Amino acid sequence: MGENNCWEREVLITELRKGKELMLQLQKHLKQDVCLQYLAAEILSSYDKAMSLLNGTALSGMMMSKGKEIIHPAPSSSTASQLESPHLLADSSTKSCDRPSKSRKRKTLARRTEYVEARPGTKVPPEDGLSWRKYGQRFVLGEKYPRKYYRCARRCCGATKVIRRIDTEPLTFEVTYGGSHNCDQENNNQNEQLLLAVQTQVGRTAGELSDFSIREMVSTPNNSSSTGVVFSNSNSVFNMNNSDFIPTPTSSPHPLDNNSFTDVLFVHDVPENTGSTYQSSANDFNSPNHILKKLSFDHYLI
DNA sequence: CGGCTTTGACCTGCGC
DNA sequence: GCGCAGGTCAAAGCCG
């Protein structure tokens, strides 16, 4: 990896962060316009994707050259500064329930790094909705702030995370997830986020689904890793899934603002590549057998 | 009193 | 082989 390439990458990352910060400021002024809000969120998502790719390339390149582990780039986050539910990469050496493994062997396993910005009025470092127990903290050479080591609060869970405060941007935190959650905390967290989103959107569109119904929809019985919600009426289809709460309009302005949806479809095990099909047109939704037959789903009339 | 945080010690991987 | 850096352990202290 050439020195120039590393320097250029650093410059690119810096510029991307500046752009993201400016977009965040702009977004604050767009509260009245849902479409602009959506566009701003999309741009922020692109910033995150670009930064993740750059960081991943830089890290993996450096690590490969040193013969250390490859650090995988973080998948794109759907909203700016929103910490994703950590879909952790598999840890093949899953720890057993008697967690205090005596081995202090340094982890050389796949990890995932994300960047999280602290917002005014929020806790520092920002919480991600999961319960973590701090087990260590140390200053690392050349870093202004200490690294903080956390592991999942569930005793039988092998997930860990390391939080590092960026020297040049004290409100930005690098969160590196390691290990995998073998407890159900992650699923519960996703369900709570989905519940909140569905309650909000259903309330805006119809407001007639009981909280109990929504909660039943969101509490997926099959422990599925990927779930989604589709709102529809005779004119429009709108898809939401638990990894992307940003409304994706099939038309402009935003469909949830102008349509009264009559159906809510709760889909389990949404294949990654079918989301766009739902979003693309009402026709896809009206003749979705080639897709839906692969899925299990609940159907609710509002 | 149980759970959590702090912090120094310990252990291991890696570069030289 | 040695020394350093980083990740983890675990005892002690704190807190509700």
XYZ file of C-alpha atoms (C1' of nucleotides) in Angstrom:
334
model
C 0.000 0.000 0.000
C 1.651 3.174 -1.129
C 2.128 6.054 1.239
C 0.424 8.396 -1.188
C -2.635 6.192 -1.392
C -2.919 6.143 2.394
C -2.603 9.900 2.545
C -5.190 10.386 -0.193
C -7.528 8.043 1.612
C -7.111 10.005 4.821
C -7.952 13.194 2.943
C -10.992 11.551 1.386
C -12.214 10.351 4.754
C -11.728 13.794 6.259
C -13.637 15.429 3.432
C -16.429 12.878 3.684
C -16.772 13.585 7.384
C -16.962 17.291 6.712
C -19.635 16.696 4.102
C -21.567 14.480 6.451
C -21.426 17.082 9.187
C -22.701 19.758 6.837
C -25.508 17.476 5.692
C -26.462 16.804 9.304
C -26.710 20.530 9.882
C -28.763 20.922 6.728
C -31.047 18.104 7.781
C -31.908 19.971 10.971
C -33.441 22.700 8.828
C -35.521 20.306 6.745
C -37.938 19.167 9.382
C -40.952 20.435 7.480
C -40.188 18.707 4.236
C -40.353 14.934 4.308
C -39.005 14.522 0.780
C -35.956 16.655 1.455
C -35.503 14.832 4.740
C -35.497 11.597 2.823
C -32.991 12.864 0.285
C -30.747 14.171 3.051
C -30.873 10.807 4.761
C -29.979 9.084 1.502
C -26.994 11.384 1.026
C -25.898 10.745 4.600
C -26.207 7.044 3.955
C -23.940 7.433 0.941
C -21.387 9.271 3.075
C -21.445 6.398 5.528
C -21.074 3.805 2.798
C -18.158 5.646 1.237
C -16.457 6.102 4.587
C -16.982 2.492 5.513
C -15.532 1.345 2.214
C -12.572 3.649 2.544
C -11.913 2.637 6.104
C -12.342 -1.002 5.259
C -9.988 -0.792 2.314
C -7.426 1.124 4.289
C -7.600 -1.153 7.266
C -7.654 -4.391 5.368
C -4.820 -3.183 3.203
C -2.690 -2.232 6.167
C -3.593 -5.335 8.094
C -2.887 -7.621 5.167
C 0.465 -6.048 4.679
C 1.298 -6.683 8.289
C -0.086 -10.165 8.247
C -2.733 -9.399 10.840
C -6.442 -9.928 10.698
C -8.625 -8.367 8.103
C -11.030 -5.869 9.506
C -14.211 -5.959 7.487
C -15.776 -2.681 6.496
C -19.024 -1.781 8.179
C -22.071 -2.277 6.030
C -23.813 0.921 5.127
C -25.941 2.395 7.822
C -29.412 3.383 6.866
C -29.559 6.593 8.793
C -26.871 9.023 9.586
C -25.194 8.448 12.877
C -27.627 5.735 13.739
C -25.898 2.702 15.046
C -27.054 -0.386 13.305
C -28.098 -3.409 15.167
C -24.878 -5.246 15.097
C -25.063 -8.147 12.701
C -21.834 -9.477 13.934
C -19.636 -11.568 11.828
C -19.430 -15.125 12.920
C -17.015 -15.955 15.639
C -16.037 -19.512 14.965
C -14.503 -19.920 18.390
C -17.732 -19.157 20.185
C -17.165 -18.980 23.887
C -19.059 -21.305 26.109
C -21.303 -20.264 28.943
C -18.514 -20.391 31.497
C -17.395 -17.247 29.805
C -14.319 -16.243 31.752
C -12.184 -18.176 29.352
C -8.802 -18.481 30.885
C -7.164 -18.029 27.539
C -5.971 -14.500 27.000
C -5.202 -15.248 23.413
C -5.491 -12.102 21.386
C -8.515 -12.115 19.164
C -7.629 -12.452 15.515
C -11.208 -12.798 14.409
C -13.343 -10.880 11.989
C -14.618 -7.612 13.359
C -16.832 -4.835 12.208
C -16.150 -1.161 12.710
C -18.685 1.640 12.749
C -18.461 5.340 13.358
C -21.019 6.897 15.661
C -21.534 10.550 16.353
C -22.692 11.733 19.742
C -25.626 14.098 19.576
C -26.158 16.936 22.038
C -28.146 15.691 24.962
C -27.302 12.076 24.372
C -25.028 9.895 26.405
C -21.353 9.755 25.576
C -20.446 7.369 24.176
C -23.790 6.892 22.432
C -25.738 3.797 23.353
C -26.750 1.251 20.766
C -29.702 -0.187 22.620
C -27.902 -3.287 23.805
C -26.644 -4.004 27.302
C -22.885 -4.009 27.626
C -20.632 -4.458 30.603
C -17.349 -2.639 30.644
C -14.414 -4.902 31.402
C -11.417 -2.782 30.606
C -10.021 0.553 29.606
C -6.569 1.517 28.524
C -4.660 4.267 26.850
C -3.194 3.274 23.538
C 0.011 4.759 22.318
C -0.549 7.850 20.211
C -4.214 8.156 21.072
C -5.591 11.024 23.078
C -8.514 9.133 24.563
C -8.542 5.686 26.179
C -10.086 2.693 24.500
C -12.973 1.202 26.391
C -13.655 -2.505 26.249
C -17.158 -3.883 26.639
C -18.703 -7.314 26.456
C -22.332 -8.307 26.259
C -23.996 -8.081 29.662
C -25.543 -11.497 29.109
C -23.170 -13.916 30.692
C -23.511 -16.562 28.026
C -22.864 -14.176 25.172
C -19.500 -13.820 23.474
C -20.069 -10.426 21.880
C -17.600 -7.668 22.613
C -17.089 -4.127 21.473
C -14.316 -1.585 21.727
C -15.104 2.122 21.759
C -12.453 4.549 20.655
C -12.932 8.289 20.654
C -11.555 9.931 17.534
C -8.773 12.322 18.540
C -9.609 14.985 16.004
C -13.368 14.662 16.433
C -14.201 14.217 20.111
C -17.873 13.685 19.325
C -17.172 10.837 16.943
C -16.640 7.317 18.258
C -15.201 4.340 16.472
C -17.054 1.263 17.657
C -15.514 -2.082 16.790
C -17.753 -5.082 17.316
C -16.215 -8.481 17.828
C -17.545 -11.918 18.588
C -21.170 -12.763 18.058
C -24.317 -12.432 20.129
C -25.494 -15.877 21.037
C -28.085 -14.363 23.321
C -31.363 -12.982 21.929
C -30.605 -9.423 22.959
C -29.866 -8.378 19.423
C -33.156 -9.710 18.061
C -35.073 -8.081 20.871
C -33.396 -4.800 20.140
C -34.300 -5.032 16.465
C -37.865 -5.865 17.337
C -38.139 -2.853 19.618
C -36.851 -0.578 16.868
C -39.257 -2.110 14.381
C -42.108 -1.777 16.856
C -41.421 1.912 17.283
C -41.259 2.487 13.553
C -44.426 0.527 12.813
C -46.354 2.270 15.562
C -45.299 5.602 14.179
C -46.104 4.831 10.581
C -49.327 2.975 11.205
C -50.421 5.762 13.474
C -49.811 8.252 10.711
C -51.566 6.255 8.038
C -54.496 4.726 9.773
C -54.196 4.744 13.491
C -56.540 1.843 13.916
C -54.218 -1.010 14.630
C -54.058 -1.695 18.307
C -50.773 -1.576 20.078
C -51.262 -5.241 20.836
C -51.626 -6.099 17.139
C -48.550 -4.152 16.214
C -46.557 -5.698 18.993
C -47.621 -9.132 17.818
C -46.538 -8.255 14.315
C -43.169 -7.083 15.433
C -42.466 -9.923 17.797
C -41.483 -12.387 15.159
C -42.173 -15.911 16.326
C -39.577 -17.513 14.151
C -36.669 -15.535 15.444
C -36.008 -14.448 11.897
C -33.017 -12.313 11.239
C -34.707 -10.246 8.595
C -38.243 -8.944 8.766
C -40.205 -6.306 7.019
C -43.446 -4.400 6.904
C -45.323 -3.540 3.740
C -48.112 -0.965 3.738
C -50.428 -0.937 0.762
C -53.652 0.365 -0.696
C -55.035 0.264 -4.204
C -52.613 2.899 -5.406
C -49.426 2.545 -3.489
C -47.067 0.124 -1.896
C -44.594 1.021 0.770
C -41.964 -1.221 2.226
C -40.093 -0.971 5.502
C -37.739 -3.430 6.969
C -35.891 -3.557 10.232
C -32.596 -2.536 8.755
C -33.923 0.481 6.947
C -36.442 2.711 8.620
C -35.953 5.507 6.173
C -39.106 5.680 4.106
C -38.416 4.754 0.523
C -41.084 6.455 -1.546
C -42.493 4.823 -4.615
C -43.545 8.269 -5.705
C -42.951 11.779 -4.599
C -44.016 13.226 -2.205
C -43.704 10.602 0.459
C -46.512 8.018 0.192
C -47.136 7.793 3.909
C -48.003 11.446 3.974
C -50.591 11.338 1.220
C -52.055 7.875 1.290
C -54.369 6.106 3.582
C -53.096 2.559 3.639
C -55.568 -0.242 3.976
C -53.267 -3.190 4.364
C -50.278 -3.971 6.432
C -48.254 -7.001 5.522
C -45.724 -8.230 7.994
C -43.128 -10.310 6.247
C -40.704 -12.678 7.847
C -37.389 -13.578 6.293
C -37.316 -10.915 3.645
C -34.673 -11.864 1.118
C -32.248 -9.033 0.709
C -32.909 -8.570 -2.957
C -36.684 -8.402 -2.822
C -37.066 -5.171 -0.922
C -36.624 -3.101 -4.013
C -39.197 -5.199 -5.803
C -41.790 -4.306 -3.215
C -40.871 -0.694 -3.488
C -40.785 -0.507 -7.241
C -44.467 -0.559 -8.084
C -47.900 -1.523 -6.955
C -47.994 -4.148 -9.683
C -45.208 -6.024 -8.057
C -47.180 -6.060 -4.878
C -50.405 -7.111 -6.569
C -48.801 -10.092 -8.230
C -46.051 -11.018 -5.891
C -46.592 -14.743 -5.792
C -43.211 -15.462 -7.208
C -41.762 -13.639 -4.250
C -44.215 -14.106 -1.441
C -44.489 -17.826 -1.869
C -40.977 -18.000 -0.536
C -41.922 -16.057 2.549
C -44.014 -16.451 5.602
C -46.094 -13.405 6.407
C -48.965 -12.032 8.413
C -51.585 -9.887 6.769
C -53.546 -7.210 8.591
C -56.394 -5.057 7.367
C -56.374 -1.627 8.877
C -25.542 -7.317 48.938
C -25.312 -7.884 44.173
C -23.920 -5.766 40.083
C -21.022 -2.575 37.853
C -16.723 0.167 37.133
C -11.946 0.950 37.799
C -7.336 -0.230 37.302
C -2.990 -2.696 37.692
C -1.339 -7.096 36.305
C -1.081 -10.658 33.137
C -0.844 -12.883 28.660
C -0.161 -13.178 23.722
C 0.939 -11.639 19.017
C 4.010 -9.232 16.341
C 8.003 -6.446 14.789
C 12.784 -5.979 14.993
C 14.847 -13.955 21.611
C 13.373 -9.673 23.353
C 10.519 -5.826 24.025
C 6.384 -3.446 23.007
C 1.499 -2.914 22.241
C -2.977 -4.372 22.819
C -6.650 -7.363 24.741
C -8.266 -9.569 28.883
C -8.450 -10.850 33.764
C -9.734 -10.180 38.351
C -9.416 -7.909 42.843
C -10.954 -3.834 45.009
C -13.972 -0.181 45.421
C -18.296 2.110 44.442
C -23.213 2.537 44.152
C -28.129 1.833 44.343
